[in-house]
Amino acid sequence: MATDGHGRRIDYLRISVTDRCNLRCVYCMPSEGVPWKPHDALLSFEEIERFAAVAAGEGIGKIRLTGGEPLVRVGLIDHVRRLRELTGIESIAITTNGTLLPKFAHELVEAGLKRVNVSLDTLDPTVYSQITRGGKLKDALAGLEAAFESGMDPVKLNVVVVRRLEQDLLGFAKMTLERPIHVRFIEYMPVGGAEEGVACSSSEGEGWSEADEVPADEILARLTAEGAAAGYGELQPVAKPDAPGGWGPARYYRFPGAPGTLGVISPLSHHFCGECNRLRLTADGRLRTCLFSDDELDARAVLRTGTDADVRELIKQALAAKPESHNMRVGTIRRMSQIGG
Ligand code: SAM
Ligand code: SF4
C-alpha cells in the first residue's frame, strides 16, 4: 500500500495519453490549440505500461486514462488491454468528451474498460458549439448512448459550471430521473494560462474570473429549489456505500426514486485535499503531485535511462513530495488539456 508524506493512501493514477484533442473547449485550450509536442516527447504506450506496472507494485490499483482527448490516440484499445493485464491493476476508467465513443465504446468494454466519464457542459446545441468551439452536441450525445449500449458502468457526466454560460442545471437533473446516469457538477478552476497572465485564457482574451465561479453550495441550492418547483421532490444526500462507485471527491445527491445521482466536486469552495488519493502522469512523462502545482518530476527521463528500481524510487519521491493541500493560485503553467484534469 502506498501512502504519501501526509499519511494519505495513494492508489489512483491518472494518465494523460495525449495532449491533442478534437475539440477546443474555451476553458481548457486556446482556439488555436496548444503547440503539440513532437511524437518523441510523448511517452510511448510501452513506457506508460512500464510505469504503470511499477506503480501497481507500489499500491496503485486504479487507472484513469485522460488527455487531451484520449480516444484520438491511435492504438488506445490495445493499450487498455495490456494495462488491464498488469498484476495489481483492478480497474481502468476513461474521461472523454464522448464524441468518439460511438466508434470505440464496445471495443473499450471488450478490452476491459467499463468506467466512463463523459464531459458535457450543456444540453443546448448552440451553447455546446460555443463552449467547444465548433463541436456538435449530437456527437457527444451519441457517445453517451454508445456508453450505455456497450454496457459501460458507471456512466458519469462531468459538467463544468461557469456562471456566464447560464447553464440549465435542471436539464441534467432530469436525465437522472430517467436513467442511471451520475451527473457531477464541477467548479470551474483557474488552471492553465499562467505564462499568458490570464488563467484558462482563450485567445479571445476571456479567462477565468472569480465572478465565473459557481460554488458547489449554490449549485445544490439551485438544484434543490428548481427540483422542488418542477415536482421532482426533495434532493437528498446519498450515503457513501450507495453512491456510484467513485475514486474521487464528489458528494452525491438524488431526487426520490431517481435511478441516477447528482454530484458536486468542489476543489475551490470545499478543499478535499485531505482525501487526495492520486498521482498524475502527463503525456510527456511528467509526474505531477497535485493538479494545482507545477512542481513535477521527470518520469520520462527515468523511464528512458533508468531501471525499474529507479522508476520505483521516483514514485516514492513523488509520494513524499505531495503537498498537504493545494496552494490555490490563479493559473498554472500547464493547461488542463496538458494535465488531464
Ligand atoms: N478530453 C477529455 C474530456 O473533455 O473529458 C479529457 C480531458 S479534460 C482536460 C478532463 C476534464 O477536465 C473534463 O471533464 C473537462 O471538462 C475538465 N476541465 C477542463 N478545464 C477545466 C477547468 N478550467 N475547470 C474545471 N474543469 C475543467
Ligand atoms: Fe478537449 Fe477535453 Fe479540453 Fe475540451 S476539456 S478541449 S474535450 S481536452
PDB file of C-alpha atoms in Angstrom, residues 88-269:
ATOM      1  CA  GLY A  88      -2.379  -5.279  -9.302  1.00  0.00           C
ATOM      2  CA  ILE A  89      -4.434  -3.114 -11.680  1.00  0.00           C
ATOM      3  CA  GLU A  90      -8.032  -3.700 -10.618  1.00  0.00           C
ATOM      4  CA  SER A  91      -9.838  -1.151 -12.692  1.00  0.00           C
ATOM      5  CA  ILE A  92      -9.400   1.224 -15.621  1.00  0.00           C
ATOM      6  CA  ALA A  93     -11.578   4.222 -16.418  1.00  0.00           C
ATOM      7  CA  ILE A  94     -11.626   6.890 -19.092  1.00  0.00           C
ATOM      8  CA  THR A  95     -12.531  10.574 -19.163  1.00  0.00           C
ATOM      9  CA  THR A  96     -13.604  11.606 -22.647  1.00  0.00           C
ATOM     10  CA  ASN A  97     -15.582  14.231 -24.474  1.00  0.00           C
ATOM     11  CA  GLY A  98     -17.587  11.287 -25.793  1.00  0.00           C
ATOM     12  CA  THR A  99     -17.553  12.214 -29.463  1.00  0.00           C
ATOM     13  CA  LEU A 100     -15.537   9.138 -30.444  1.00  0.00           C
ATOM     14  CA  LEU A 101     -17.365   6.686 -28.188  1.00  0.00           C
ATOM     15  CA  PRO A 102     -19.747   5.545 -30.944  1.00  0.00           C
ATOM     16  CA  LYS A 103     -16.647   4.184 -32.660  1.00  0.00           C
ATOM     17  CA  PHE A 104     -14.816   2.795 -29.632  1.00  0.00           C
ATOM     18  CA  ALA A 105     -17.174   2.070 -26.699  1.00  0.00           C
ATOM     19  CA  HIS A 106     -17.743  -1.611 -27.478  1.00  0.00           C
ATOM     20  CA  GLU A 107     -14.050  -2.263 -28.080  1.00  0.00           C
ATOM     21  CA  LEU A 108     -13.133  -0.497 -24.853  1.00  0.00           C
ATOM     22  CA  VAL A 109     -15.507  -2.708 -22.883  1.00  0.00           C
ATOM     23  CA  GLU A 110     -14.210  -5.778 -24.598  1.00  0.00           C
ATOM     24  CA  ALA A 111     -10.648  -4.685 -23.695  1.00  0.00           C
ATOM     25  CA  GLY A 112     -11.651  -4.410 -20.041  1.00  0.00           C
ATOM     26  CA  LEU A 113     -12.613  -0.764 -19.531  1.00  0.00           C
ATOM     27  CA  LYS A 114     -16.129  -0.164 -18.212  1.00  0.00           C
ATOM     28  CA  ARG A 115     -15.992   3.046 -16.197  1.00  0.00           C
ATOM     29  CA  VAL A 116     -16.563   6.202 -18.194  1.00  0.00           C
ATOM     30  CA  ASN A 117     -16.865   9.911 -17.525  1.00  0.00           C
ATOM     31  CA  VAL A 118     -18.253  11.894 -20.437  1.00  0.00           C
ATOM     32  CA  SER A 119     -17.682  15.651 -20.347  1.00  0.00           C
ATOM     33  CA  LEU A 120     -20.712  17.634 -21.439  1.00  0.00           C
ATOM     34  CA  ASP A 121     -21.464  21.080 -20.059  1.00  0.00           C
ATOM     35  CA  THR A 122     -24.759  21.929 -21.724  1.00  0.00           C
ATOM     36  CA  LEU A 123     -27.711  20.302 -23.473  1.00  0.00           C
ATOM     37  CA  ASP A 124     -28.175  23.305 -25.757  1.00  0.00           C
ATOM     38  CA  PRO A 125     -26.582  22.671 -29.192  1.00  0.00           C
ATOM     39  CA  THR A 126     -25.692  26.331 -29.774  1.00  0.00           C
ATOM     40  CA  VAL A 127     -24.036  26.746 -26.383  1.00  0.00           C
ATOM     41  CA  TYR A 128     -22.247  23.397 -26.823  1.00  0.00           C
ATOM     42  CA  SER A 129     -20.811  24.614 -30.085  1.00  0.00           C
ATOM     43  CA  GLN A 130     -19.695  27.861 -28.392  1.00  0.00           C
ATOM     44  CA  ILE A 131     -18.066  26.081 -25.450  1.00  0.00           C
ATOM     45  CA  THR A 132     -16.250  23.515 -27.572  1.00  0.00           C
ATOM     46  CA  ARG A 133     -15.601  25.967 -30.424  1.00  0.00           C
ATOM     47  CA  GLY A 134     -17.396  24.067 -33.121  1.00  0.00           C
ATOM     48  CA  GLY A 135     -18.278  20.697 -31.556  1.00  0.00           C
ATOM     49  CA  LYS A 136     -21.672  19.130 -32.221  1.00  0.00           C
ATOM     50  CA  LEU A 137     -23.891  18.244 -29.272  1.00  0.00           C
ATOM     51  CA  LYS A 138     -25.378  15.340 -31.202  1.00  0.00           C
ATOM     52  CA  ASP A 139     -21.918  13.712 -31.394  1.00  0.00           C
ATOM     53  CA  ALA A 140     -21.449  13.885 -27.619  1.00  0.00           C
ATOM     54  CA  LEU A 141     -24.989  12.590 -27.002  1.00  0.00           C
ATOM     55  CA  ALA A 142     -24.395   9.735 -29.452  1.00  0.00           C
ATOM     56  CA  GLY A 143     -21.280   8.940 -27.403  1.00  0.00           C
ATOM     57  CA  LEU A 144     -23.343   8.849 -24.242  1.00  0.00           C
ATOM     58  CA  GLU A 145     -25.795   6.423 -25.862  1.00  0.00           C
ATOM     59  CA  ALA A 146     -22.901   4.272 -27.044  1.00  0.00           C
ATOM     60  CA  ALA A 147     -21.564   4.165 -23.480  1.00  0.00           C
ATOM     61  CA  PHE A 148     -24.886   2.802 -22.187  1.00  0.00           C
ATOM     62  CA  GLU A 149     -25.380   0.416 -25.101  1.00  0.00           C
ATOM     63  CA  SER A 150     -21.921  -1.074 -24.711  1.00  0.00           C
ATOM     64  CA  GLY A 151     -22.577  -1.858 -21.051  1.00  0.00           C
ATOM     65  CA  MET A 152     -20.195   0.719 -19.588  1.00  0.00           C
ATOM     66  CA  ASP A 153     -20.880   1.183 -15.894  1.00  0.00           C
ATOM     67  CA  PRO A 154     -20.918   3.527 -14.101  1.00  0.00           C
ATOM     68  CA  VAL A 155     -21.642   6.184 -16.709  1.00  0.00           C
ATOM     69  CA  LYS A 156     -20.849   9.617 -15.302  1.00  0.00           C
ATOM     70  CA  LEU A 157     -21.257  13.027 -16.824  1.00  0.00           C
ATOM     71  CA  ASN A 158     -18.818  15.847 -15.996  1.00  0.00           C
ATOM     72  CA  VAL A 159     -20.365  19.306 -16.153  1.00  0.00           C
ATOM     73  CA  VAL A 160     -18.084  22.292 -15.540  1.00  0.00           C
ATOM     74  CA  VAL A 161     -20.282  25.094 -14.205  1.00  0.00           C
ATOM     75  CA  VAL A 162     -19.376  28.574 -15.418  1.00  0.00           C
ATOM     76  CA  ARG A 163     -21.628  31.437 -14.368  1.00  0.00           C
ATOM     77  CA  ARG A 164     -21.505  33.380 -17.597  1.00  0.00           C
ATOM     78  CA  LEU A 165     -22.739  30.313 -19.507  1.00  0.00           C
ATOM     79  CA  GLU A 166     -26.031  30.329 -17.547  1.00  0.00           C
ATOM     80  CA  GLN A 167     -26.343  26.558 -17.840  1.00  0.00           C
ATOM     81  CA  ASP A 168     -29.660  24.802 -17.285  1.00  0.00           C
ATOM     82  CA  LEU A 169     -28.707  22.564 -14.369  1.00  0.00           C
ATOM     83  CA  LEU A 170     -32.197  21.123 -14.019  1.00  0.00           C
ATOM     84  CA  GLY A 171     -31.979  19.719 -17.553  1.00  0.00           C
ATOM     85  CA  PHE A 172     -29.165  17.489 -16.273  1.00  0.00           C
ATOM     86  CA  ALA A 173     -31.153  16.635 -13.133  1.00  0.00           C
ATOM     87  CA  LYS A 174     -33.989  15.447 -15.379  1.00  0.00           C
ATOM     88  CA  MET A 175     -31.616  12.946 -17.007  1.00  0.00           C
ATOM     89  CA  THR A 176     -31.012  11.334 -13.599  1.00  0.00           C
ATOM     90  CA  LEU A 177     -34.764  10.728 -13.248  1.00  0.00           C
ATOM     91  CA  GLU A 178     -34.767   8.764 -16.479  1.00  0.00           C
ATOM     92  CA  ARG A 179     -31.649   6.588 -16.390  1.00  0.00           C
ATOM     93  CA  PRO A 180     -28.759   5.505 -14.138  1.00  0.00           C
ATOM     94  CA  ILE A 181     -26.502   8.388 -15.037  1.00  0.00           C
ATOM     95  CA  HIS A 182     -24.331  10.140 -12.499  1.00  0.00           C
ATOM     96  CA  VAL A 183     -24.018  13.840 -13.231  1.00  0.00           C
ATOM     97  CA  ARG A 184     -21.194  15.670 -11.450  1.00  0.00           C
ATOM     98  CA  PHE A 185     -21.115  19.428 -11.403  1.00  0.00           C
ATOM     99  CA  ILE A 186     -17.526  20.659 -11.213  1.00  0.00           C
ATOM    100  CA  GLU A 187     -16.415  24.077 -10.030  1.00  0.00           C
ATOM    101  CA  TYR A 188     -14.649  25.979 -12.790  1.00  0.00           C
ATOM    102  CA  MET A 189     -10.946  26.004 -11.925  1.00  0.00           C
ATOM    103  CA  PRO A 190      -8.294  28.583 -12.837  1.00  0.00           C
ATOM    104  CA  VAL A 191      -5.893  26.053 -14.326  1.00  0.00           C
ATOM    105  CA  GLY A 192      -3.554  26.994 -17.173  1.00  0.00           C
ATOM    106  CA  GLY A 193      -2.618  30.295 -18.717  1.00  0.00           C
ATOM    107  CA  ALA A 194      -0.024  31.382 -16.113  1.00  0.00           C
ATOM    108  CA  GLU A 195       2.502  32.302 -18.758  1.00  0.00           C
ATOM    109  CA  GLU A 196       0.000  34.489 -20.583  1.00  0.00           C
ATOM    110  CA  GLY A 197      -1.157  36.035 -17.311  1.00  0.00           C
ATOM    111  CA  VAL A 198      -4.781  35.001 -17.846  1.00  0.00           C
ATOM    112  CA  ALA A 199      -5.926  31.784 -16.189  1.00  0.00           C
ATOM    113  CA  CYS A 200      -7.851  29.497 -18.569  1.00  0.00           C
ATOM    114  CA  SER A 201      -7.360  32.173 -21.158  1.00  0.00           C
ATOM    115  CA  SER A 202      -8.759  31.722 -24.576  1.00  0.00           C
ATOM    116  CA  SER A 203      -7.168  33.587 -27.434  1.00  0.00           C
ATOM    117  CA  GLU A 204     -10.265  35.768 -27.354  1.00  0.00           C
ATOM    118  CA  GLY A 205      -8.786  37.136 -24.155  1.00  0.00           C
ATOM    119  CA  GLU A 206     -11.500  35.974 -21.786  1.00  0.00           C
ATOM    120  CA  GLY A 207     -10.166  33.938 -18.933  1.00  0.00           C
ATOM    121  CA  TRP A 208     -11.304  32.539 -15.638  1.00  0.00           C
ATOM    122  CA  SER A 209     -12.500  35.123 -13.185  1.00  0.00           C
ATOM    123  CA  GLU A 210     -13.846  34.729  -9.710  1.00  0.00           C
ATOM    124  CA  ALA A 211     -17.155  36.052 -10.975  1.00  0.00           C
ATOM    125  CA  ASP A 212     -17.482  32.946 -13.157  1.00  0.00           C
ATOM    126  CA  GLU A 213     -17.084  30.568 -10.244  1.00  0.00           C
ATOM    127  CA  VAL A 214     -20.305  28.963  -9.017  1.00  0.00           C
ATOM    128  CA  PRO A 215     -19.677  27.400  -5.590  1.00  0.00           C
ATOM    129  CA  ALA A 216     -20.997  23.870  -5.022  1.00  0.00           C
ATOM    130  CA  ASP A 217     -23.369  25.067  -2.281  1.00  0.00           C
ATOM    131  CA  GLU A 218     -25.001  27.414  -4.751  1.00  0.00           C
ATOM    132  CA  ILE A 219     -25.303  24.608  -7.306  1.00  0.00           C
ATOM    133  CA  LEU A 220     -27.005  22.423  -4.692  1.00  0.00           C
ATOM    134  CA  ALA A 221     -29.305  25.250  -3.587  1.00  0.00           C
ATOM    135  CA  ARG A 222     -30.361  25.819  -7.188  1.00  0.00           C
ATOM    136  CA  LEU A 223     -30.995  22.114  -7.809  1.00  0.00           C
ATOM    137  CA  THR A 224     -32.983  21.863  -4.586  1.00  0.00           C
ATOM    138  CA  ALA A 225     -35.193  24.869  -5.352  1.00  0.00           C
ATOM    139  CA  GLU A 226     -35.647  24.220  -9.070  1.00  0.00           C
ATOM    140  CA  GLY A 227     -36.198  20.473  -8.490  1.00  0.00           C
ATOM    141  CA  ALA A 228     -38.896  21.132  -5.893  1.00  0.00           C
ATOM    142  CA  ALA A 229     -40.601  23.645  -8.201  1.00  0.00           C
ATOM    143  CA  ALA A 230     -40.563  21.095 -11.025  1.00  0.00           C
ATOM    144  CA  GLY A 231     -42.163  18.446  -8.774  1.00  0.00           C
ATOM    145  CA  TYR A 232     -39.056  16.223  -8.528  1.00  0.00           C
ATOM    146  CA  GLY A 233     -39.323  16.092  -4.712  1.00  0.00           C
ATOM    147  CA  GLU A 234     -36.632  16.790  -2.168  1.00  0.00           C
ATOM    148  CA  LEU A 235     -32.963  16.451  -3.134  1.00  0.00           C
ATOM    149  CA  GLN A 236     -31.395  14.026  -0.660  1.00  0.00           C
ATOM    150  CA  PRO A 237     -27.777  13.146   0.104  1.00  0.00           C
ATOM    151  CA  VAL A 238     -26.678   9.679  -0.971  1.00  0.00           C
ATOM    152  CA  ALA A 239     -24.678   7.811   1.681  1.00  0.00           C
ATOM    153  CA  LYS A 240     -21.188   6.719   0.596  1.00  0.00           C
ATOM    154  CA  PRO A 241     -21.967   2.986   0.218  1.00  0.00           C
ATOM    155  CA  ASP A 242     -24.891   3.792  -2.113  1.00  0.00           C
ATOM    156  CA  ALA A 243     -23.043   6.427  -4.142  1.00  0.00           C
ATOM    157  CA  PRO A 244     -21.906   5.380  -7.612  1.00  0.00           C
ATOM    158  CA  GLY A 245     -18.534   3.701  -7.125  1.00  0.00           C
ATOM    159  CA  GLY A 246     -16.112   6.568  -7.230  1.00  0.00           C
ATOM    160  CA  TRP A 247     -12.437   7.147  -6.700  1.00  0.00           C
ATOM    161  CA  GLY A 248     -12.737  10.838  -6.206  1.00  0.00           C
ATOM    162  CA  PRO A 249     -14.088  13.593  -4.081  1.00  0.00           C
ATOM    163  CA  ALA A 250     -17.659  14.023  -5.392  1.00  0.00           C
ATOM    164  CA  ARG A 251     -20.519  14.355  -2.895  1.00  0.00           C
ATOM    165  CA  TYR A 252     -23.691  12.735  -4.256  1.00  0.00           C
ATOM    166  CA  TYR A 253     -27.416  13.521  -4.004  1.00  0.00           C
ATOM    167  CA  ARG A 254     -30.563  12.175  -5.625  1.00  0.00           C
ATOM    168  CA  PHE A 255     -34.201  13.024  -6.170  1.00  0.00           C
ATOM    169  CA  PRO A 256     -36.600  10.408  -4.714  1.00  0.00           C
ATOM    170  CA  GLY A 257     -36.831   7.319  -6.898  1.00  0.00           C
ATOM    171  CA  ALA A 258     -34.251   8.567  -9.421  1.00  0.00           C
ATOM    172  CA  PRO A 259     -32.027   5.843 -10.898  1.00  0.00           C
ATOM    173  CA  GLY A 260     -29.227   8.373 -11.356  1.00  0.00           C
ATOM    174  CA  THR A 261     -27.495  10.764  -8.997  1.00  0.00           C
ATOM    175  CA  LEU A 262     -26.268  14.353  -8.910  1.00  0.00           C
ATOM    176  CA  GLY A 263     -22.848  15.102  -7.510  1.00  0.00           C
ATOM    177  CA  VAL A 264     -20.761  18.161  -6.796  1.00  0.00           C
ATOM    178  CA  ILE A 265     -16.984  18.459  -6.975  1.00  0.00           C
ATOM    179  CA  SER A 266     -15.764  21.489  -5.140  1.00  0.00           C
ATOM    180  CA  PRO A 267     -11.994  21.923  -5.257  1.00  0.00           C
ATOM    181  CA  LEU A 268     -12.351  25.637  -4.600  1.00  0.00           C
ATOM    182  CA  SER A 269     -15.156  26.107  -2.108  1.00  0.00           C
TER     183      SER A 269
END
